Amino acid sequence: MRRKLHAGQQDSMELLLDTLCNVFGGIILIACLLAMLSRPKVSPNATPVATPSDREAGILAEKRIEMAQAELDGLQKLRAQLQSEDDPSLRPLITQLEALKKTAEFKRQEKARQEERATLMATQAVQDISREVARLREQEQDIERKLGIANKDLEAARQRQDATRKKLADLQLELESVADLKVEKLRLPRERSSAKAAFPFILKQGQIFPLFDVSGKPTPIVRQVAAADGSFTALVNEGQGLSPHLHVKPLRELLRQVIASDRYVTLYVYPDSYGTMRELKKLIYEMKLEYGLEICTEHRVLVFDPKGAKPAPL
């Protein structure tokens, strides 16, 4: 059983010994040929005469033959030792050889497992890449589809914008033509002097703000900030004024008190209350009441002075 396990190693050693033996045999053969060639040629009938050089050459050849034979014997002994199964010197080498074989087999198996794992990982990576590529392609197609829809929406928006611009231009032209038709030209009558006292109204923010009530007291809807010289600044309270549509009855009563006290109305009109002025003038005309008019700028602050000027009746 042991011979079968190490048959390959023994065959290799036998081949090495055969080669060495052949080499030394060739050396011996060459030495013999050299010895034979170095001898002088003599005729067959002549008696050979030994010279000192011949004797030395023979001695040298014999020594070479002896050395070759000794080397051959040593090699044969080494061959016999290598072929012996119970040689103690070979046991560590055999043990080491078996360990090396086991290590080599383990390495081969480990390498095979690593290659298998690498193959599986490469296959998985290829599959993952394929899935990722497919997902990216689907995403690209979805983006292209959305881009197409967005382009269509953009084109529709552009068309709507062009239509809106055209409509706006038409409306601008129409507005210009209508604006020319809606220009209202007024000719105010000449002012005339009057000895009557004034009853002021402030028309602002589309409402009417009387400075005094029927008894002559300041109204709460207008704050009067008095100054040291006897004048005061009138500040209306936003949203607390009278409407010419909703407060017709209180306005009529107030205008009757103005007539009864023999005074006339003074109107201080801001640009946002021209429509309110027209409605109030209807009541003034209806009651045949005199009135004075002063147009105020948008940010004008009204300061009233008992000795100051007031709009004259029209």
PDB file of C-alpha atoms in Angstrom:
ATOM      1  CA  MET A   1       0.000   0.000   0.000  1.00  0.00           C
ATOM      2  CA  ARG A   2       2.850   2.347   0.850  1.00  0.00           C
ATOM      3  CA  ARG A   3       4.646   1.517  -2.361  1.00  0.00           C
ATOM      4  CA  LYS A   4       1.568   2.468  -4.374  1.00  0.00           C
ATOM      5  CA  LEU A   5       1.367   5.886  -2.683  1.00  0.00           C
ATOM      6  CA  HIS A   6       5.000   6.721  -3.484  1.00  0.00           C
ATOM      7  CA  ALA A   7       5.386   4.874  -6.788  1.00  0.00           C
ATOM      8  CA  GLY A   8       5.659   8.130  -8.745  1.00  0.00           C
ATOM      9  CA  GLN A   9       8.468   9.494  -6.563  1.00  0.00           C
ATOM     10  CA  GLN A  10      10.456   6.219  -6.729  1.00  0.00           C
ATOM     11  CA  ASP A  11      10.148   6.104 -10.523  1.00  0.00           C
ATOM     12  CA  SER A  12      11.568   9.617 -10.720  1.00  0.00           C
ATOM     13  CA  MET A  13      14.516   8.668  -8.500  1.00  0.00           C
ATOM     14  CA  GLU A  14      15.164   5.561 -10.571  1.00  0.00           C
ATOM     15  CA  LEU A  15      15.291   7.639 -13.724  1.00  0.00           C
ATOM     16  CA  LEU A  16      17.752  10.026 -12.025  1.00  0.00           C
ATOM     17  CA  LEU A  17      20.006   7.095 -10.973  1.00  0.00           C
ATOM     18  CA  ASP A  18      19.870   5.556 -14.431  1.00  0.00           C
ATOM     19  CA  THR A  19      20.935   8.865 -15.917  1.00  0.00           C
ATOM     20  CA  LEU A  20      23.810   9.234 -13.440  1.00  0.00           C
ATOM     21  CA  CYS A  21      24.979   5.659 -14.069  1.00  0.00           C
ATOM     22  CA  ASN A  22      24.905   6.208 -17.807  1.00  0.00           C
ATOM     23  CA  VAL A  23      26.970   9.368 -17.395  1.00  0.00           C
ATOM     24  CA  PHE A  24      29.628   7.653 -15.273  1.00  0.00           C
ATOM     25  CA  GLY A  25      29.660   4.642 -17.579  1.00  0.00           C
ATOM     26  CA  GLY A  26      30.309   6.957 -20.477  1.00  0.00           C
ATOM     27  CA  ILE A  27      33.154   8.578 -18.519  1.00  0.00           C
ATOM     28  CA  ILE A  28      34.745   5.176 -17.850  1.00  0.00           C
ATOM     29  CA  LEU A  29      34.383   4.194 -21.508  1.00  0.00           C
ATOM     30  CA  ILE A  30      36.052   7.394 -22.627  1.00  0.00           C
ATOM     31  CA  ALA A  31      38.875   6.847 -20.136  1.00  0.00           C
ATOM     32  CA  CYS A  32      39.438   3.356 -21.489  1.00  0.00           C
ATOM     33  CA  LEU A  33      39.508   4.583 -25.060  1.00  0.00           C
ATOM     34  CA  LEU A  34      42.001   7.279 -24.160  1.00  0.00           C
ATOM     35  CA  ALA A  35      44.233   4.715 -22.478  1.00  0.00           C
ATOM     36  CA  MET A  36      44.111   2.452 -25.472  1.00  0.00           C
ATOM     37  CA  LEU A  37      44.823   5.256 -27.930  1.00  0.00           C
ATOM     38  CA  SER A  38      47.728   6.571 -25.907  1.00  0.00           C
ATOM     39  CA  ARG A  39      49.622   3.245 -26.298  1.00  0.00           C
ATOM     40  CA  PRO A  40      52.215   3.126 -29.135  1.00  0.00           C
ATOM     41  CA  LYS A  41      51.496   0.920 -32.123  1.00  0.00           C
ATOM     42  CA  VAL A  42      53.739  -2.191 -32.460  1.00  0.00           C
ATOM     43  CA  SER A  43      53.876  -4.820 -35.033  1.00  0.00           C
ATOM     44  CA  PRO A  44      52.351  -8.154 -34.175  1.00  0.00           C
ATOM     45  CA  ASN A  45      55.638  -9.979 -34.252  1.00  0.00           C
ATOM     46  CA  ALA A  46      57.574  -7.353 -32.304  1.00  0.00           C
ATOM     47  CA  THR A  47      58.044  -7.657 -28.635  1.00  0.00           C
ATOM     48  CA  PRO A  48      56.527  -4.691 -26.807  1.00  0.00           C
ATOM     49  CA  VAL A  49      58.979  -2.581 -24.911  1.00  0.00           C
ATOM     50  CA  ALA A  50      57.595  -0.768 -21.871  1.00  0.00           C
ATOM     51  CA  THR A  51      58.775   2.757 -21.563  1.00  0.00           C
ATOM     52  CA  PRO A  52      58.500   4.893 -18.417  1.00  0.00           C
ATOM     53  CA  SER A  53      55.831   7.068 -19.999  1.00  0.00           C
ATOM     54  CA  ASP A  54      53.761   4.033 -20.860  1.00  0.00           C
ATOM     55  CA  ARG A  55      53.960   2.812 -17.322  1.00  0.00           C
ATOM     56  CA  GLU A  56      52.848   6.230 -15.990  1.00  0.00           C
ATOM     57  CA  ALA A  57      49.934   6.390 -18.432  1.00  0.00           C
ATOM     58  CA  GLY A  58      48.830   2.916 -17.423  1.00  0.00           C
ATOM     59  CA  ILE A  59      49.006   3.795 -13.767  1.00  0.00           C
ATOM     60  CA  LEU A  60      46.951   6.966 -14.439  1.00  0.00           C
ATOM     61  CA  ALA A  61      44.352   5.052 -16.380  1.00  0.00           C
ATOM     62  CA  GLU A  62      44.083   2.420 -13.665  1.00  0.00           C
ATOM     63  CA  LYS A  63      43.549   5.124 -11.074  1.00  0.00           C
ATOM     64  CA  ARG A  64      40.838   6.688 -13.216  1.00  0.00           C
ATOM     65  CA  ILE A  65      39.183   3.341 -13.624  1.00  0.00           C
ATOM     66  CA  GLU A  66      39.301   2.745  -9.898  1.00  0.00           C
ATOM     67  CA  MET A  67      37.794   6.195  -9.210  1.00  0.00           C
ATOM     68  CA  ALA A  68      35.053   5.611 -11.736  1.00  0.00           C
ATOM     69  CA  GLN A  69      34.335   2.205 -10.276  1.00  0.00           C
ATOM     70  CA  ALA A  70      34.176   3.669  -6.777  1.00  0.00           C
ATOM     71  CA  GLU A  71      31.802   6.379  -7.962  1.00  0.00           C
ATOM     72  CA  LEU A  72      29.688   3.761  -9.689  1.00  0.00           C
ATOM     73  CA  ASP A  73      29.552   1.681  -6.534  1.00  0.00           C
ATOM     74  CA  GLY A  74      28.477   4.750  -4.518  1.00  0.00           C
ATOM     75  CA  LEU A  75      25.745   5.515  -6.986  1.00  0.00           C
ATOM     76  CA  GLN A  76      24.509   1.935  -6.928  1.00  0.00           C
ATOM     77  CA  LYS A  77      24.412   2.047  -3.131  1.00  0.00           C
ATOM     78  CA  LEU A  78      22.443   5.333  -3.278  1.00  0.00           C
ATOM     79  CA  ARG A  79      20.078   3.745  -5.768  1.00  0.00           C
ATOM     80  CA  ALA A  80      19.571   0.786  -3.482  1.00  0.00           C
ATOM     81  CA  GLN A  81      18.901   3.112  -0.549  1.00  0.00           C
ATOM     82  CA  LEU A  82      16.388   5.118  -2.530  1.00  0.00           C
ATOM     83  CA  GLN A  83      14.631   1.969  -3.662  1.00  0.00           C
ATOM     84  CA  SER A  84      14.410   0.669  -0.098  1.00  0.00           C
ATOM     85  CA  GLU A  85      10.981   1.171   1.430  1.00  0.00           C
ATOM     86  CA  ASP A  86      12.190   1.191   5.042  1.00  0.00           C
ATOM     87  CA  ASP A  87      14.829   3.910   4.652  1.00  0.00           C
ATOM     88  CA  PRO A  88      14.471   6.184   7.779  1.00  0.00           C
ATOM     89  CA  SER A  89      15.995   9.178   6.006  1.00  0.00           C
ATOM     90  CA  LEU A  90      13.140   9.277   3.494  1.00  0.00           C
ATOM     91  CA  ARG A  91      10.323   9.300   6.023  1.00  0.00           C
ATOM     92  CA  PRO A  92      10.490  13.099   6.815  1.00  0.00           C
ATOM     93  CA  LEU A  93      10.627  13.822   3.113  1.00  0.00           C
ATOM     94  CA  ILE A  94       7.667  11.567   2.453  1.00  0.00           C
ATOM     95  CA  THR A  95       5.716  13.174   5.306  1.00  0.00           C
ATOM     96  CA  GLN A  96       6.552  16.640   4.023  1.00  0.00           C
ATOM     97  CA  LEU A  97       5.591  15.563   0.512  1.00  0.00           C
ATOM     98  CA  GLU A  98       2.208  14.312   1.723  1.00  0.00           C
ATOM     99  CA  ALA A  99       1.634  17.572   3.616  1.00  0.00           C
ATOM    100  CA  LEU A 100       2.553  19.542   0.517  1.00  0.00           C
ATOM    101  CA  LYS A 101       0.167  17.440  -1.551  1.00  0.00           C
ATOM    102  CA  LYS A 102      -2.644  18.073   0.953  1.00  0.00           C
ATOM    103  CA  THR A 103      -1.848  21.781   0.996  1.00  0.00           C
ATOM    104  CA  ALA A 104      -1.814  21.872  -2.796  1.00  0.00           C
ATOM    105  CA  GLU A 105      -5.150  20.074  -2.944  1.00  0.00           C
ATOM    106  CA  PHE A 106      -6.633  22.433  -0.357  1.00  0.00           C
ATOM    107  CA  LYS A 107      -5.335  25.415  -2.324  1.00  0.00           C
ATOM    108  CA  ARG A 108      -6.804  24.012  -5.522  1.00  0.00           C
ATOM    109  CA  GLN A 109     -10.168  23.500  -3.848  1.00  0.00           C
ATOM    110  CA  GLU A 110     -10.012  26.977  -2.273  1.00  0.00           C
ATOM    111  CA  LYS A 111      -9.127  28.489  -5.622  1.00  0.00           C
ATOM    112  CA  ALA A 112     -11.992  26.595  -7.249  1.00  0.00           C
ATOM    113  CA  ARG A 113     -14.398  27.889  -4.580  1.00  0.00           C
ATOM    114  CA  GLN A 114     -13.090  31.460  -5.025  1.00  0.00           C
ATOM    115  CA  GLU A 115     -13.480  31.197  -8.774  1.00  0.00           C
ATOM    116  CA  GLU A 116     -17.005  29.868  -8.297  1.00  0.00           C
ATOM    117  CA  ARG A 117     -17.867  32.724  -5.916  1.00  0.00           C
ATOM    118  CA  ALA A 118     -16.297  35.241  -8.299  1.00  0.00           C
ATOM    119  CA  THR A 119     -18.322  33.765 -11.162  1.00  0.00           C
ATOM    120  CA  LEU A 120     -21.534  33.980  -9.120  1.00  0.00           C
ATOM    121  CA  MET A 121     -20.760  37.565  -8.088  1.00  0.00           C
ATOM    122  CA  ALA A 122     -19.957  38.516 -11.669  1.00  0.00           C
ATOM    123  CA  THR A 123     -23.187  36.899 -12.847  1.00  0.00           C
ATOM    124  CA  GLN A 124     -25.160  38.720 -10.142  1.00  0.00           C
ATOM    125  CA  ALA A 125     -23.440  42.012 -11.029  1.00  0.00           C
ATOM    126  CA  VAL A 126     -24.288  41.518 -14.704  1.00  0.00           C
ATOM    127  CA  GLN A 127     -27.903  40.794 -13.787  1.00  0.00           C
ATOM    128  CA  ASP A 128     -28.038  43.860 -11.519  1.00  0.00           C
ATOM    129  CA  ILE A 129     -26.535  46.014 -14.253  1.00  0.00           C
ATOM    130  CA  SER A 130     -29.043  44.625 -16.739  1.00  0.00           C
ATOM    131  CA  ARG A 131     -31.932  45.436 -14.396  1.00  0.00           C
ATOM    132  CA  GLU A 132     -30.523  48.906 -13.740  1.00  0.00           C
ATOM    133  CA  VAL A 133     -30.124  49.524 -17.478  1.00  0.00           C
ATOM    134  CA  ALA A 134     -33.701  48.379 -18.044  1.00  0.00           C
ATOM    135  CA  ARG A 135     -34.920  50.669 -15.253  1.00  0.00           C
ATOM    136  CA  LEU A 136     -32.969  53.614 -16.674  1.00  0.00           C
ATOM    137  CA  ARG A 137     -34.390  52.939 -20.113  1.00  0.00           C
ATOM    138  CA  GLU A 138     -37.908  52.916 -18.714  1.00  0.00           C
ATOM    139  CA  GLN A 139     -37.144  56.135 -16.830  1.00  0.00           C
ATOM    140  CA  GLU A 140     -35.741  57.672 -20.009  1.00  0.00           C
ATOM    141  CA  GLN A 141     -38.858  56.703 -21.941  1.00  0.00           C
ATOM    142  CA  ASP A 142     -41.053  58.155 -19.188  1.00  0.00           C
ATOM    143  CA  ILE A 143     -39.035  61.390 -19.219  1.00  0.00           C
ATOM    144  CA  GLU A 144     -39.295  61.590 -23.001  1.00  0.00           C
ATOM    145  CA  ARG A 145     -43.037  61.069 -22.741  1.00  0.00           C
ATOM    146  CA  LYS A 146     -43.357  63.782 -20.096  1.00  0.00           C
ATOM    147  CA  LEU A 147     -41.119  66.040 -22.161  1.00  0.00           C
ATOM    148  CA  GLY A 148     -43.370  65.530 -25.148  1.00  0.00           C
ATOM    149  CA  ILE A 149     -46.418  66.406 -23.065  1.00  0.00           C
ATOM    150  CA  ALA A 150     -44.603  69.453 -21.662  1.00  0.00           C
ATOM    151  CA  ASN A 151     -43.660  70.569 -25.173  1.00  0.00           C
ATOM    152  CA  LYS A 152     -47.275  70.246 -26.237  1.00  0.00           C
ATOM    153  CA  ASP A 153     -48.423  72.210 -23.190  1.00  0.00           C
ATOM    154  CA  LEU A 154     -45.762  74.828 -23.872  1.00  0.00           C
ATOM    155  CA  GLU A 155     -46.875  75.167 -27.459  1.00  0.00           C
ATOM    156  CA  ALA A 156     -50.497  75.458 -26.345  1.00  0.00           C
ATOM    157  CA  ALA A 157     -49.480  78.074 -23.758  1.00  0.00           C
ATOM    158  CA  ARG A 158     -47.634  80.005 -26.448  1.00  0.00           C
ATOM    159  CA  GLN A 159     -50.678  79.930 -28.656  1.00  0.00           C
ATOM    160  CA  ARG A 160     -52.862  81.088 -25.761  1.00  0.00           C
ATOM    161  CA  GLN A 161     -50.337  83.816 -24.986  1.00  0.00           C
ATOM    162  CA  ASP A 162     -50.373  84.987 -28.590  1.00  0.00           C
ATOM    163  CA  ALA A 163     -54.166  84.965 -28.565  1.00  0.00           C
ATOM    164  CA  THR A 164     -54.207  86.851 -25.260  1.00  0.00           C
ATOM    165  CA  ARG A 165     -51.765  89.427 -26.606  1.00  0.00           C
ATOM    166  CA  LYS A 166     -53.893  89.902 -29.676  1.00  0.00           C
ATOM    167  CA  LYS A 167     -57.019  90.211 -27.555  1.00  0.00           C
ATOM    168  CA  LEU A 168     -55.239  92.656 -25.247  1.00  0.00           C
ATOM    169  CA  ALA A 169     -54.197  94.759 -28.214  1.00  0.00           C
ATOM    170  CA  ASP A 170     -57.779  94.762 -29.484  1.00  0.00           C
ATOM    171  CA  LEU A 171     -59.069  95.725 -26.037  1.00  0.00           C
ATOM    172  CA  GLN A 172     -56.468  98.472 -25.806  1.00  0.00           C
ATOM    173  CA  LEU A 173     -57.643  99.899 -29.097  1.00  0.00           C
ATOM    174  CA  GLU A 174     -61.249  99.579 -27.991  1.00  0.00           C
ATOM    175  CA  LEU A 175     -60.415 101.176 -24.645  1.00  0.00           C
ATOM    176  CA  GLU A 176     -58.744 104.101 -26.350  1.00  0.00           C
ATOM    177  CA  SER A 177     -61.782 104.622 -28.560  1.00  0.00           C
ATOM    178  CA  VAL A 178     -64.167 104.286 -25.587  1.00  0.00           C
ATOM    179  CA  ALA A 179     -62.034 106.592 -23.462  1.00  0.00           C
ATOM    180  CA  ASP A 180     -62.379 109.282 -26.071  1.00  0.00           C
ATOM    181  CA  LEU A 181     -66.160 108.852 -25.986  1.00  0.00           C
ATOM    182  CA  LYS A 182     -66.362 108.915 -22.169  1.00  0.00           C
ATOM    183  CA  VAL A 183     -64.569 112.196 -21.708  1.00  0.00           C
ATOM    184  CA  GLU A 184     -66.936 114.419 -19.802  1.00  0.00           C
ATOM    185  CA  LYS A 185     -66.433 118.129 -20.263  1.00  0.00           C
ATOM    186  CA  LEU A 186     -67.769 120.346 -17.489  1.00  0.00           C
ATOM    187  CA  ARG A 187     -68.046 124.068 -17.339  1.00  0.00           C
ATOM    188  CA  LEU A 188     -68.269 125.354 -13.829  1.00  0.00           C
ATOM    189  CA  PRO A 189     -70.317 128.492 -13.216  1.00  0.00           C
ATOM    190  CA  ARG A 190     -68.581 131.569 -12.014  1.00  0.00           C
ATOM    191  CA  GLU A 191     -68.134 131.997  -8.297  1.00  0.00           C
ATOM    192  CA  ARG A 192     -70.072 134.693  -6.584  1.00  0.00           C
ATOM    193  CA  SER A 193     -69.512 136.265  -3.254  1.00  0.00           C
ATOM    194  CA  SER A 194     -71.823 135.460  -0.373  1.00  0.00           C
ATOM    195  CA  ALA A 195     -72.169 136.588   3.210  1.00  0.00           C
ATOM    196  CA  LYS A 196     -73.544 133.231   4.312  1.00  0.00           C
ATOM    197  CA  ALA A 197     -71.528 130.882   6.548  1.00  0.00           C
ATOM    198  CA  ALA A 198     -70.162 127.640   5.091  1.00  0.00           C
ATOM    199  CA  PHE A 199     -71.091 124.108   6.107  1.00  0.00           C
ATOM    200  CA  PRO A 200     -68.145 121.919   4.978  1.00  0.00           C
ATOM    201  CA  PHE A 201     -68.313 118.375   3.663  1.00  0.00           C
ATOM    202  CA  ILE A 202     -65.248 116.221   2.893  1.00  0.00           C
ATOM    203  CA  LEU A 203     -65.766 113.725   0.088  1.00  0.00           C
ATOM    204  CA  LYS A 204     -63.096 111.021   0.328  1.00  0.00           C
ATOM    205  CA  GLN A 205     -62.838 107.261  -0.232  1.00  0.00           C
ATOM    206  CA  GLY A 206     -66.275 107.295  -1.865  1.00  0.00           C
ATOM    207  CA  GLN A 207     -67.990 108.565   1.301  1.00  0.00           C
ATOM    208  CA  ILE A 208     -69.295 111.844   2.710  1.00  0.00           C
ATOM    209  CA  PHE A 209     -67.798 113.228   5.932  1.00  0.00           C
ATOM    210  CA  PRO A 210     -69.650 116.289   7.365  1.00  0.00           C
ATOM    211  CA  LEU A 211     -67.465 118.216   9.800  1.00  0.00           C
ATOM    212  CA  PHE A 212     -70.448 119.262  11.979  1.00  0.00           C
ATOM    213  CA  ASP A 213     -73.865 117.883  12.853  1.00  0.00           C
ATOM    214  CA  VAL A 214     -77.213 119.680  12.784  1.00  0.00           C
ATOM    215  CA  SER A 215     -76.495 121.284  16.190  1.00  0.00           C
ATOM    216  CA  GLY A 216     -73.136 122.652  15.035  1.00  0.00           C
ATOM    217  CA  LYS A 217     -71.027 120.237  17.065  1.00  0.00           C
ATOM    218  CA  PRO A 218     -68.065 118.370  15.500  1.00  0.00           C
ATOM    219  CA  THR A 219     -69.028 114.950  14.201  1.00  0.00           C
ATOM    220  CA  PRO A 220     -67.220 111.847  15.566  1.00  0.00           C
ATOM    221  CA  ILE A 221     -66.420 110.610  12.061  1.00  0.00           C
ATOM    222  CA  VAL A 222     -63.935 113.481  11.528  1.00  0.00           C
ATOM    223  CA  ARG A 223     -61.116 114.102  13.986  1.00  0.00           C
ATOM    224  CA  GLN A 224     -60.316 117.770  14.429  1.00  0.00           C
ATOM    225  CA  VAL A 225     -56.769 118.365  15.639  1.00  0.00           C
ATOM    226  CA  ALA A 226     -56.708 121.894  16.991  1.00  0.00           C
ATOM    227  CA  ALA A 227     -53.709 124.236  16.717  1.00  0.00           C
ATOM    228  CA  ALA A 228     -52.655 127.166  18.936  1.00  0.00           C
ATOM    229  CA  ASP A 229     -53.771 129.787  16.392  1.00  0.00           C
ATOM    230  CA  GLY A 230     -57.379 128.537  16.451  1.00  0.00           C
ATOM    231  CA  SER A 231     -57.153 126.461  13.244  1.00  0.00           C
ATOM    232  CA  PHE A 232     -57.624 122.689  13.138  1.00  0.00           C
ATOM    233  CA  THR A 233     -56.648 119.818  10.861  1.00  0.00           C
ATOM    234  CA  ALA A 234     -59.494 117.590   9.671  1.00  0.00           C
ATOM    235  CA  LEU A 235     -58.707 113.824   9.543  1.00  0.00           C
ATOM    236  CA  VAL A 236     -61.495 111.501   8.417  1.00  0.00           C
ATOM    237  CA  ASN A 237     -62.034 108.120  10.056  1.00  0.00           C
ATOM    238  CA  GLU A 238     -61.868 105.573   7.259  1.00  0.00           C
ATOM    239  CA  GLY A 239     -65.035 103.576   6.652  1.00  0.00           C
ATOM    240  CA  GLN A 240     -67.229 105.686   8.954  1.00  0.00           C
ATOM    241  CA  GLY A 241     -68.532 108.184   6.415  1.00  0.00           C
ATOM    242  CA  LEU A 242     -72.044 108.491   4.923  1.00  0.00           C
ATOM    243  CA  SER A 243     -72.982 106.824   1.653  1.00  0.00           C
ATOM    244  CA  PRO A 244     -75.072 108.789  -0.901  1.00  0.00           C
ATOM    245  CA  HIS A 245     -77.051 105.600  -1.537  1.00  0.00           C
ATOM    246  CA  LEU A 246     -77.427 104.112   1.944  1.00  0.00           C
ATOM    247  CA  HIS A 247     -77.742 107.282   4.023  1.00  0.00           C
ATOM    248  CA  VAL A 248     -80.082 109.396   1.889  1.00  0.00           C
ATOM    249  CA  LYS A 249     -82.447 110.201   4.748  1.00  0.00           C
ATOM    250  CA  PRO A 250     -79.759 111.484   7.185  1.00  0.00           C
ATOM    251  CA  LEU A 251     -78.227 113.527   4.358  1.00  0.00           C
ATOM    252  CA  ARG A 252     -81.611 115.129   3.538  1.00  0.00           C
ATOM    253  CA  GLU A 253     -82.158 116.003   7.183  1.00  0.00           C
ATOM    254  CA  LEU A 254     -78.673 117.488   7.425  1.00  0.00           C
ATOM    255  CA  LEU A 255     -79.186 119.570   4.263  1.00  0.00           C
ATOM    256  CA  ARG A 256     -82.540 120.864   5.612  1.00  0.00           C
ATOM    257  CA  GLN A 257     -80.750 122.053   8.737  1.00  0.00           C
ATOM    258  CA  VAL A 258     -78.223 123.838   6.510  1.00  0.00           C
ATOM    259  CA  ILE A 259     -81.066 125.620   4.712  1.00  0.00           C
ATOM    260  CA  ALA A 260     -82.735 126.455   7.990  1.00  0.00           C
ATOM    261  CA  SER A 261     -79.567 127.975   9.382  1.00  0.00           C
ATOM    262  CA  ASP A 262     -79.131 130.105   6.231  1.00  0.00           C
ATOM    263  CA  ARG A 263     -75.801 128.588   5.267  1.00  0.00           C
ATOM    264  CA  TYR A 264     -74.420 126.999   2.099  1.00  0.00           C
ATOM    265  CA  VAL A 265     -72.526 123.755   1.546  1.00  0.00           C
ATOM    266  CA  THR A 266     -68.793 123.621   0.720  1.00  0.00           C
ATOM    267  CA  LEU A 267     -67.533 120.393  -0.854  1.00  0.00           C
ATOM    268  CA  TYR A 268     -63.863 119.326  -0.574  1.00  0.00           C
ATOM    269  CA  VAL A 269     -63.591 116.530  -3.160  1.00  0.00           C
ATOM    270  CA  TYR A 270     -60.700 114.049  -3.465  1.00  0.00           C
ATOM    271  CA  PRO A 271     -59.995 112.211  -6.770  1.00  0.00           C
ATOM    272  CA  ASP A 272     -61.508 108.918  -5.514  1.00  0.00           C
ATOM    273  CA  SER A 273     -64.921 110.481  -4.825  1.00  0.00           C
ATOM    274  CA  TYR A 274     -66.064 112.158  -8.024  1.00  0.00           C
ATOM    275  CA  GLY A 275     -68.952 109.706  -8.358  1.00  0.00           C
ATOM    276  CA  THR A 276     -69.999 110.450  -4.773  1.00  0.00           C
ATOM    277  CA  MET A 277     -69.927 114.173  -5.594  1.00  0.00           C
ATOM    278  CA  ARG A 278     -72.330 113.667  -8.498  1.00  0.00           C
ATOM    279  CA  GLU A 279     -74.809 111.785  -6.285  1.00  0.00           C
ATOM    280  CA  LEU A 280     -74.605 114.420  -3.542  1.00  0.00           C
ATOM    281  CA  LYS A 281     -75.095 117.206  -6.071  1.00  0.00           C
ATOM    282  CA  LYS A 282     -78.383 115.600  -7.089  1.00  0.00           C
ATOM    283  CA  LEU A 283     -79.673 116.053  -3.521  1.00  0.00           C
ATOM    284  CA  ILE A 284     -78.304 119.610  -3.426  1.00  0.00           C
ATOM    285  CA  TYR A 285     -80.049 120.500  -6.709  1.00  0.00           C
ATOM    286  CA  GLU A 286     -83.205 118.802  -5.542  1.00  0.00           C
ATOM    287  CA  MET A 287     -83.281 120.909  -2.385  1.00  0.00           C
ATOM    288  CA  LYS A 288     -82.169 124.050  -4.248  1.00  0.00           C
ATOM    289  CA  LEU A 289     -79.236 124.583  -1.952  1.00  0.00           C
ATOM    290  CA  GLU A 290     -76.191 126.675  -2.742  1.00  0.00           C
ATOM    291  CA  TYR A 291     -72.802 124.981  -2.716  1.00  0.00           C
ATOM    292  CA  GLY A 292     -69.133 125.748  -3.235  1.00  0.00           C
ATOM    293  CA  LEU A 293     -66.569 123.282  -4.653  1.00  0.00           C
ATOM    294  CA  GLU A 294     -62.836 122.727  -4.162  1.00  0.00           C
ATOM    295  CA  ILE A 295     -60.918 119.875  -5.817  1.00  0.00           C
ATOM    296  CA  CYS A 296     -58.188 118.404  -3.597  1.00  0.00           C
ATOM    297  CA  THR A 297     -55.134 116.426  -4.570  1.00  0.00           C
ATOM    298  CA  GLU A 298     -54.794 112.829  -3.391  1.00  0.00           C
ATOM    299  CA  HIS A 299     -52.492 113.509  -0.426  1.00  0.00           C
ATOM    300  CA  ARG A 300     -53.697 116.943   0.569  1.00  0.00           C
ATOM    301  CA  VAL A 301     -54.232 117.624   4.276  1.00  0.00           C
ATOM    302  CA  LEU A 302     -57.159 119.938   5.014  1.00  0.00           C
ATOM    303  CA  VAL A 303     -56.553 122.701   7.559  1.00  0.00           C
ATOM    304  CA  PHE A 304     -59.530 124.896   8.478  1.00  0.00           C
ATOM    305  CA  ASP A 305     -59.105 128.395   9.855  1.00  0.00           C
ATOM    306  CA  PRO A 306     -62.083 130.518  11.010  1.00  0.00           C
ATOM    307  CA  LYS A 307     -60.409 133.510   9.359  1.00  0.00           C
ATOM    308  CA  GLY A 308     -59.272 131.642   6.266  1.00  0.00           C
ATOM    309  CA  ALA A 309     -60.786 131.549   2.762  1.00  0.00           C
ATOM    310  CA  LYS A 310     -63.552 129.198   1.774  1.00  0.00           C
ATOM    311  CA  PRO A 311     -64.961 128.128  -1.608  1.00  0.00           C
ATOM    312  CA  ALA A 312     -67.520 130.653  -2.795  1.00  0.00           C
ATOM    313  CA  PRO A 313     -70.976 129.532  -3.951  1.00  0.00           C
ATOM    314  CA  LEU A 314     -71.293 128.647  -7.629  1.00  0.00           C
TER     315      LEU A 314
END
